[in-house]
């Protein structure tokens, strides 16, 4: 089979989770509006109230979902890319110390704070670019994603700087949708067990409507809560597993601006935009304010960076995707490659990160 045909097949398969969610929502609309509100609910006033509240919630849910799916992640600025000559020169160099010096030279005028444990700028061999802060390569999208959180198969898109607000809103409105459907259908679900609600297949629609809304609602509570926590901490999912490295070492709080500042960085500084799936995030996705930005810059790192005193290094906190540079080495799990795992707990942490990078848990 030709590579083009294989790519088309893979692309079609990736839309399967989105089509599944869409089918569930379309069926839930039929079950709720037609089977419950029109055929089962007897009170006209109750019908009207249910439908008037239901449709705005559904609209916001669908709008946020659409934005999460179809908002493209912004490209890495061109100044972060090495020229062909620079990339070839780097790849031909066999001395690792020389490679590190070359990377530092290439990145000398770039606004980056994050680095590898050895003090190098983070470099992506596949894209041939210096990675901006919080940027990572996604093997599914085949490019570097600004402030990458994870690749989510349920939206067939990478969740990153451009659409993270929409993703959190999607989770929130999906949870609200499930709770609303479950609460308003509970009365008729109970009547079903008593044998008094619905006729024929209508009873089964009400039964499954309640169960499906409860099932998805329970899953969304933990997921939505977790991403609200990450938003208030100013962390991505990847950073929650492996802290970004600054001059003083790994620091999960390195980009934290306080709960209010962290929230506004994602949702914007105008309250009217917090609940609408329109772009309002602060910044450009390339550079971010940090607790130490006033005293730390990449140019001050020197040849032998200090790793700080008393720094605790959790399992798999080090960005090793360019630590040994162009030789065989450990890479970010979001690049989807088989890795050489050192002894101890390293392998366990790697497996966990791989799960986060490709599944929306």
Short mmCIF file of C-alpha atoms in Angstrom, two decimals:
data_model
loop_
_atom_site.label_atom_id
_atom_site.label_comp_id
_atom_site.label_asym_id
_atom_site.label_seq_id
_atom_site.Cartn_x
_atom_site.Cartn_y
_atom_site.Cartn_z
CA UNK A 1 0.00 0.00 0.00
CA UNK A 2 1.36 3.44 -0.95
CA UNK A 3 2.45 5.77 1.88
CA UNK A 4 -0.24 8.27 0.88
CA UNK A 5 -2.98 5.65 1.21
CA UNK A 6 -1.60 4.56 4.59
CA UNK A 7 -1.59 8.15 5.80
CA UNK A 8 -5.19 8.61 4.66
CA UNK A 9 -6.24 5.44 6.48
CA UNK A 10 -4.47 6.54 9.67
CA UNK A 11 -6.06 9.98 9.41
CA UNK A 12 -9.51 8.42 9.03
CA UNK A 13 -8.97 6.13 12.02
CA UNK A 14 -7.95 9.11 14.17
CA UNK A 15 -11.37 10.65 13.62
CA UNK A 16 -13.11 7.58 15.08
CA UNK A 17 -13.17 8.85 18.71
CA UNK A 18 -14.56 12.20 17.56
CA UNK A 19 -17.26 10.47 15.53
CA UNK A 20 -18.08 8.29 18.54
CA UNK A 21 -18.54 11.31 20.82
CA UNK A 22 -20.60 13.06 18.13
CA UNK A 23 -22.84 10.00 17.73
CA UNK A 24 -23.39 9.82 21.49
CA UNK A 25 -24.38 13.50 21.61
CA UNK A 26 -26.74 13.18 18.63
CA UNK A 27 -28.40 10.12 20.17
CA UNK A 28 -28.68 11.88 23.55
CA UNK A 29 -30.43 14.78 21.81
CA UNK A 30 -32.99 12.39 20.33
CA UNK A 31 -33.46 10.54 23.61
CA UNK A 32 -33.81 13.69 25.70
CA UNK A 33 -35.77 16.01 23.40
CA UNK A 34 -37.95 13.52 21.52
CA UNK A 35 -38.35 10.53 23.77
CA UNK A 36 -38.33 12.26 27.15
CA UNK A 37 -39.47 15.85 26.71
CA UNK A 38 -41.99 15.36 23.89
CA UNK A 39 -43.30 11.82 24.44
CA UNK A 40 -42.85 11.27 28.18
CA UNK A 41 -43.12 14.59 30.05
CA UNK A 42 -46.80 15.46 30.41
CA UNK A 43 -46.65 19.00 31.79
CA UNK A 44 -46.32 21.66 29.07
CA UNK A 45 -44.55 24.02 31.47
CA UNK A 46 -42.08 21.31 32.41
CA UNK A 47 -41.40 20.55 28.74
CA UNK A 48 -40.70 24.21 28.01
CA UNK A 49 -38.40 24.70 31.01
CA UNK A 50 -36.42 21.56 30.28
CA UNK A 51 -35.94 22.47 26.63
CA UNK A 52 -35.11 26.13 27.28
CA UNK A 53 -32.32 25.16 29.69
CA UNK A 54 -31.12 22.17 27.69
CA UNK A 55 -30.35 23.86 24.39
CA UNK A 56 -28.02 26.64 25.67
CA UNK A 57 -26.00 24.04 27.60
CA UNK A 58 -25.80 21.83 24.52
CA UNK A 59 -24.80 24.81 22.37
CA UNK A 60 -21.94 25.83 24.69
CA UNK A 61 -20.77 22.22 24.93
CA UNK A 62 -20.77 21.79 21.14
CA UNK A 63 -19.12 25.17 20.58
CA UNK A 64 -16.27 24.41 23.00
CA UNK A 65 -15.82 20.95 21.48
CA UNK A 66 -15.65 22.40 17.97
CA UNK A 67 -13.08 24.98 19.04
CA UNK A 68 -10.92 22.34 20.72
CA UNK A 69 -10.96 20.15 17.62
CA UNK A 70 -10.45 22.71 14.90
CA UNK A 71 -8.25 25.36 16.52
CA UNK A 72 -4.81 24.92 15.03
CA UNK A 73 -1.80 25.12 17.30
CA UNK A 74 0.41 28.03 16.39
CA UNK A 75 3.75 27.32 14.73
CA UNK A 76 7.14 27.71 16.37
CA UNK A 77 8.52 31.11 15.23
CA UNK A 78 10.99 30.88 12.37
CA UNK A 79 13.85 32.36 14.42
CA UNK A 80 13.89 29.16 16.51
CA UNK A 81 14.68 27.03 13.45
CA UNK A 82 18.24 26.25 12.47
CA UNK A 83 19.26 26.87 8.91
CA UNK A 84 20.07 23.83 6.79
CA UNK A 85 23.76 24.58 7.11
CA UNK A 86 23.55 24.94 10.90
CA UNK A 87 21.52 21.74 11.29
CA UNK A 88 23.94 19.79 9.07
CA UNK A 89 26.90 21.18 10.98
CA UNK A 90 25.31 20.13 14.27
CA UNK A 91 24.50 16.63 13.04
CA UNK A 92 28.01 16.09 11.67
CA UNK A 93 29.65 17.11 14.93
CA UNK A 94 30.59 14.03 17.00
CA UNK A 95 31.93 15.75 20.11
CA UNK A 96 29.12 16.24 22.62
CA UNK A 97 30.74 19.20 24.36
CA UNK A 98 31.14 20.92 21.03
CA UNK A 99 27.52 20.16 20.17
CA UNK A 100 26.39 21.77 23.41
CA UNK A 101 28.41 24.87 22.69
CA UNK A 102 26.97 25.06 19.19
CA UNK A 103 23.42 24.84 20.54
CA UNK A 104 24.13 27.56 23.08
CA UNK A 105 25.50 29.73 20.30
CA UNK A 106 22.45 29.15 18.10
CA UNK A 107 20.13 30.04 21.01
CA UNK A 108 22.05 32.99 22.36
CA UNK A 109 19.44 35.57 21.28
CA UNK A 110 16.33 33.47 21.88
CA UNK A 111 13.97 34.13 24.84
CA UNK A 112 14.32 30.73 26.53
CA UNK A 113 14.64 29.77 30.18
CA UNK A 114 14.07 26.01 30.02
CA UNK A 115 16.97 23.71 29.25
CA UNK A 116 18.28 20.21 29.71
CA UNK A 117 20.16 19.02 32.76
CA UNK A 118 23.48 19.65 30.99
CA UNK A 119 22.62 23.31 30.42
CA UNK A 120 21.78 23.02 26.71
CA UNK A 121 18.83 24.58 24.96
CA UNK A 122 16.23 21.91 24.23
CA UNK A 123 16.60 20.88 20.60
CA UNK A 124 14.21 18.93 18.36
CA UNK A 125 16.03 16.86 15.74
CA UNK A 126 12.86 16.14 13.78
CA UNK A 127 11.84 19.79 13.39
CA UNK A 128 15.46 21.03 13.52
CA UNK A 129 14.55 23.82 15.88
CA UNK A 130 15.39 25.09 19.34
CA UNK A 131 12.34 24.38 21.47
CA UNK A 132 10.68 27.44 23.04
CA UNK A 133 9.86 27.17 26.72
CA UNK A 134 7.17 24.54 27.44
CA UNK A 135 7.19 23.38 23.80
CA UNK A 136 7.41 19.65 22.96
CA UNK A 137 7.33 17.50 19.84
CA UNK A 138 4.21 15.43 19.14
CA UNK A 139 4.76 12.34 17.02
CA UNK A 140 1.06 12.18 16.07
CA UNK A 141 0.99 15.74 14.75
CA UNK A 142 4.62 15.41 13.53
CA UNK A 143 5.64 18.83 14.76
CA UNK A 144 6.52 20.82 17.84
CA UNK A 145 3.53 22.16 19.80
CA UNK A 146 3.69 25.39 21.80
CA UNK A 147 3.00 24.77 25.52
CA UNK A 148 1.99 21.21 24.75
CA UNK A 149 -0.30 19.60 27.31
CA UNK A 150 -1.01 16.27 25.62
CA UNK A 151 -2.34 14.78 22.41
CA UNK A 152 -6.01 13.97 22.92
CA UNK A 153 -7.56 11.32 20.66
CA UNK A 154 -11.07 12.42 21.69
CA UNK A 155 -10.56 15.72 19.86
CA UNK A 156 -8.04 14.42 17.28
CA UNK A 157 -5.80 17.34 18.08
CA UNK A 158 -2.95 18.35 20.30
CA UNK A 159 -4.02 20.31 23.35
CA UNK A 160 -1.61 23.19 23.69
CA UNK A 161 -1.33 26.95 24.07
CA UNK A 162 -3.85 27.83 21.35
CA UNK A 163 -6.71 25.59 22.48
CA UNK A 164 -6.11 24.70 26.14
CA UNK A 165 -8.79 27.16 27.27
CA UNK A 166 -11.26 25.54 24.87
CA UNK A 167 -10.31 22.08 26.12
CA UNK A 168 -11.00 23.00 29.75
CA UNK A 169 -14.30 24.62 28.72
CA UNK A 170 -15.19 21.52 26.73
CA UNK A 171 -14.69 19.38 29.84
CA UNK A 172 -16.67 21.81 31.97
CA UNK A 173 -19.63 22.13 29.62
CA UNK A 174 -19.64 18.38 28.93
CA UNK A 175 -19.83 17.79 32.69
CA UNK A 176 -22.63 20.34 33.02
CA UNK A 177 -24.49 18.69 30.13
CA UNK A 178 -24.22 15.23 31.71
CA UNK A 179 -25.31 16.47 35.14
CA UNK A 180 -28.27 18.36 33.71
CA UNK A 181 -29.47 15.38 31.68
CA UNK A 182 -28.99 13.01 34.62
CA UNK A 183 -30.82 15.24 37.11
CA UNK A 184 -33.79 16.04 34.87
CA UNK A 185 -34.18 12.44 33.68
CA UNK A 186 -33.89 10.90 37.17
CA UNK A 187 -37.59 11.22 37.87
CA UNK A 188 -38.51 9.38 34.68
CA UNK A 189 -35.77 6.82 35.18
CA UNK A 190 -37.35 5.95 38.54
CA UNK A 191 -40.78 5.78 36.91
CA UNK A 192 -39.28 3.37 34.38
CA UNK A 193 -38.45 0.90 37.12
CA UNK A 194 -41.98 1.26 38.42
CA UNK A 195 -43.31 0.52 34.95
CA UNK A 196 -44.98 3.88 34.42
CA UNK A 197 -42.66 5.88 32.15
CA UNK A 198 -42.49 5.62 28.37
CA UNK A 199 -43.79 3.02 26.00
CA UNK A 200 -41.88 0.39 24.07
CA UNK A 201 -38.39 1.49 23.02
CA UNK A 202 -38.89 4.84 24.73
CA UNK A 203 -38.29 3.17 28.07
CA UNK A 204 -34.92 1.88 26.96
CA UNK A 205 -33.89 5.29 25.63
CA UNK A 206 -34.64 6.80 29.04
CA UNK A 207 -32.78 3.99 30.79
CA UNK A 208 -29.63 4.35 28.71
CA UNK A 209 -29.84 8.14 28.70
CA UNK A 210 -29.59 8.19 32.48
CA UNK A 211 -26.85 5.57 32.69
CA UNK A 212 -24.73 7.14 29.94
CA UNK A 213 -24.99 10.63 31.44
CA UNK A 214 -24.00 9.30 34.88
CA UNK A 215 -21.11 7.27 33.45
CA UNK A 216 -19.63 10.16 31.46
CA UNK A 217 -20.36 12.60 34.29
CA UNK A 218 -18.33 10.58 36.79
CA UNK A 219 -15.39 10.40 34.39
CA UNK A 220 -15.56 14.12 33.64
CA UNK A 221 -15.62 15.20 37.28
CA UNK A 222 -12.11 13.94 37.93
CA UNK A 223 -10.75 15.06 34.55
CA UNK A 224 -12.25 18.55 34.73
CA UNK A 225 -11.11 18.94 38.34
CA UNK A 226 -7.58 17.87 37.45
CA UNK A 227 -7.26 20.38 34.61
CA UNK A 228 -8.68 23.17 36.77
CA UNK A 229 -5.96 22.27 39.27
CA UNK A 230 -3.31 22.40 36.54
CA UNK A 231 -4.67 25.75 35.35
CA UNK A 232 -4.45 27.25 38.83
CA UNK A 233 -0.91 25.87 39.20
CA UNK A 234 0.15 26.99 35.69
CA UNK A 235 1.32 23.51 34.70
CA UNK A 236 0.72 21.35 31.68
CA UNK A 237 0.07 17.63 32.04
CA UNK A 238 3.63 16.95 30.88
CA UNK A 239 5.02 19.40 33.43
CA UNK A 240 3.00 17.74 36.18
CA UNK A 241 4.88 14.51 35.43
CA UNK A 242 8.25 16.12 34.77
CA UNK A 243 9.11 19.58 36.04
CA UNK A 244 10.63 22.11 33.63
CA UNK A 245 14.31 22.73 34.31
CA UNK A 246 15.59 26.18 35.15
CA UNK A 247 19.03 27.36 36.22
CA UNK A 248 18.35 26.23 39.79
CA UNK A 249 17.10 22.81 38.68
CA UNK A 250 13.67 21.26 38.10
CA UNK A 251 10.88 23.47 39.42
CA UNK A 252 7.18 22.70 38.97
CA UNK A 253 6.34 26.16 40.32
CA UNK A 254 8.71 27.93 37.94
CA UNK A 255 5.96 29.47 35.80
CA UNK A 256 3.45 30.02 38.62
CA UNK A 257 2.17 33.58 38.96
CA UNK A 258 -0.23 32.89 41.81
CA UNK A 259 -3.65 31.34 41.46
CA UNK A 260 -5.29 34.44 39.96
CA UNK A 261 -2.44 35.15 37.56
CA UNK A 262 -2.27 31.52 36.47
CA UNK A 263 -6.00 31.42 35.76
CA UNK A 264 -5.88 34.66 33.78
CA UNK A 265 -2.96 33.42 31.69
CA UNK A 266 -5.26 30.71 30.29
CA UNK A 267 -8.69 32.39 30.39
CA UNK A 268 -7.74 36.02 29.94
CA UNK A 269 -8.09 39.12 32.10
CA UNK A 270 -11.69 39.93 31.18
CA UNK A 271 -14.38 38.07 33.10
CA UNK A 272 -16.83 38.29 30.20
CA UNK A 273 -14.58 36.01 28.14
CA UNK A 274 -14.03 33.32 30.77
CA UNK A 275 -17.13 31.33 29.86
CA UNK A 276 -17.11 31.85 26.10
CA UNK A 277 -15.10 29.56 23.77
CA UNK A 278 -13.31 32.49 22.16
CA UNK A 279 -9.57 33.06 22.27
CA UNK A 280 -8.57 35.22 25.23
CA UNK A 281 -5.40 33.61 26.63
CA UNK A 282 -2.55 35.95 27.53
CA UNK A 283 0.86 35.78 25.89
CA UNK A 284 2.21 34.41 22.64
CA UNK A 285 2.89 30.79 23.61
CA UNK A 286 6.63 31.27 23.05
CA UNK A 287 7.84 33.01 26.20
CA UNK A 288 6.17 33.03 29.60
CA UNK A 289 6.56 35.12 32.76
CA UNK A 290 8.21 33.16 35.54
CA UNK A 291 9.04 33.59 39.19
CA UNK A 292 12.72 33.94 38.40
CA UNK A 293 12.58 35.76 35.06
CA UNK A 294 13.83 38.97 36.63
CA UNK A 295 17.08 37.39 37.82
CA UNK A 296 17.59 34.52 35.40
CA UNK A 297 18.29 34.49 31.69
CA UNK A 298 19.80 31.90 29.46
CA UNK A 299 22.86 34.01 28.86
CA UNK A 300 23.73 33.93 32.58
CA UNK A 301 23.92 30.15 32.77
CA UNK A 302 27.60 29.88 31.91
CA UNK A 303 29.41 26.78 30.79
CA UNK A 304 28.93 24.88 34.05
CA UNK A 305 25.42 25.66 35.31
CA UNK A 306 24.69 25.42 38.99
CA UNK A 307 22.00 22.90 39.76
CA UNK A 308 21.20 24.49 43.12
CA UNK A 309 21.61 23.19 46.64
CA UNK A 310 19.14 20.84 48.25
CA UNK A 311 17.16 20.33 45.03
CA UNK A 312 15.07 17.19 45.04
CA UNK A 313 15.00 15.47 41.68
CA UNK A 314 11.81 13.39 41.32
CA UNK A 315 11.74 10.38 39.03
CA UNK A 316 11.88 11.44 35.38
CA UNK A 317 12.03 15.17 35.90
CA UNK A 318 14.93 15.73 33.54
CA UNK A 319 14.43 16.77 29.94
CA UNK A 320 16.77 14.31 28.29
CA UNK A 321 15.65 14.71 24.72
CA UNK A 322 18.80 16.60 23.86
CA UNK A 323 21.07 15.81 26.78
CA UNK A 324 23.25 13.47 24.77
CA UNK A 325 22.26 15.44 21.73
CA UNK A 326 22.55 13.54 18.49
CA UNK A 327 23.60 10.12 19.78
CA UNK A 328 21.32 7.37 21.09
CA UNK A 329 19.54 8.74 24.12
CA UNK A 330 16.39 9.00 26.13
CA UNK A 331 13.74 11.09 24.41
CA UNK A 332 10.51 12.72 25.40
CA UNK A 333 7.81 10.13 25.53
CA UNK A 334 5.54 12.31 23.38
CA UNK A 335 7.88 11.53 20.48
CA UNK A 336 6.57 7.97 20.67
CA UNK A 337 9.88 6.11 20.33
CA UNK A 338 11.18 3.03 22.12
CA UNK A 339 13.56 4.03 24.90
CA UNK A 340 16.49 2.62 26.80
CA UNK A 341 15.40 2.60 30.44
CA UNK A 342 17.94 2.89 33.24
CA UNK A 343 17.43 0.74 36.32
CA UNK A 344 15.21 1.68 39.21
CA UNK A 345 11.92 3.58 38.90
CA UNK A 346 12.80 5.28 35.61
CA UNK A 347 10.89 2.74 33.53
CA UNK A 348 7.73 3.11 35.58
CA UNK A 349 7.73 6.88 35.20
CA UNK A 350 8.35 6.54 31.46
CA UNK A 351 5.33 4.28 31.07
CA UNK A 352 3.14 6.78 32.94
CA UNK A 353 4.26 9.68 30.79
CA UNK A 354 3.63 7.70 27.62
CA UNK A 355 0.06 7.12 28.78
CA UNK A 356 -0.48 10.81 29.42
CA UNK A 357 0.94 11.86 26.07
CA UNK A 358 -1.46 9.76 24.01
CA UNK A 359 -4.56 9.26 26.12
CA UNK A 360 -7.00 11.66 27.70
CA UNK A 361 -7.28 10.17 31.13
#
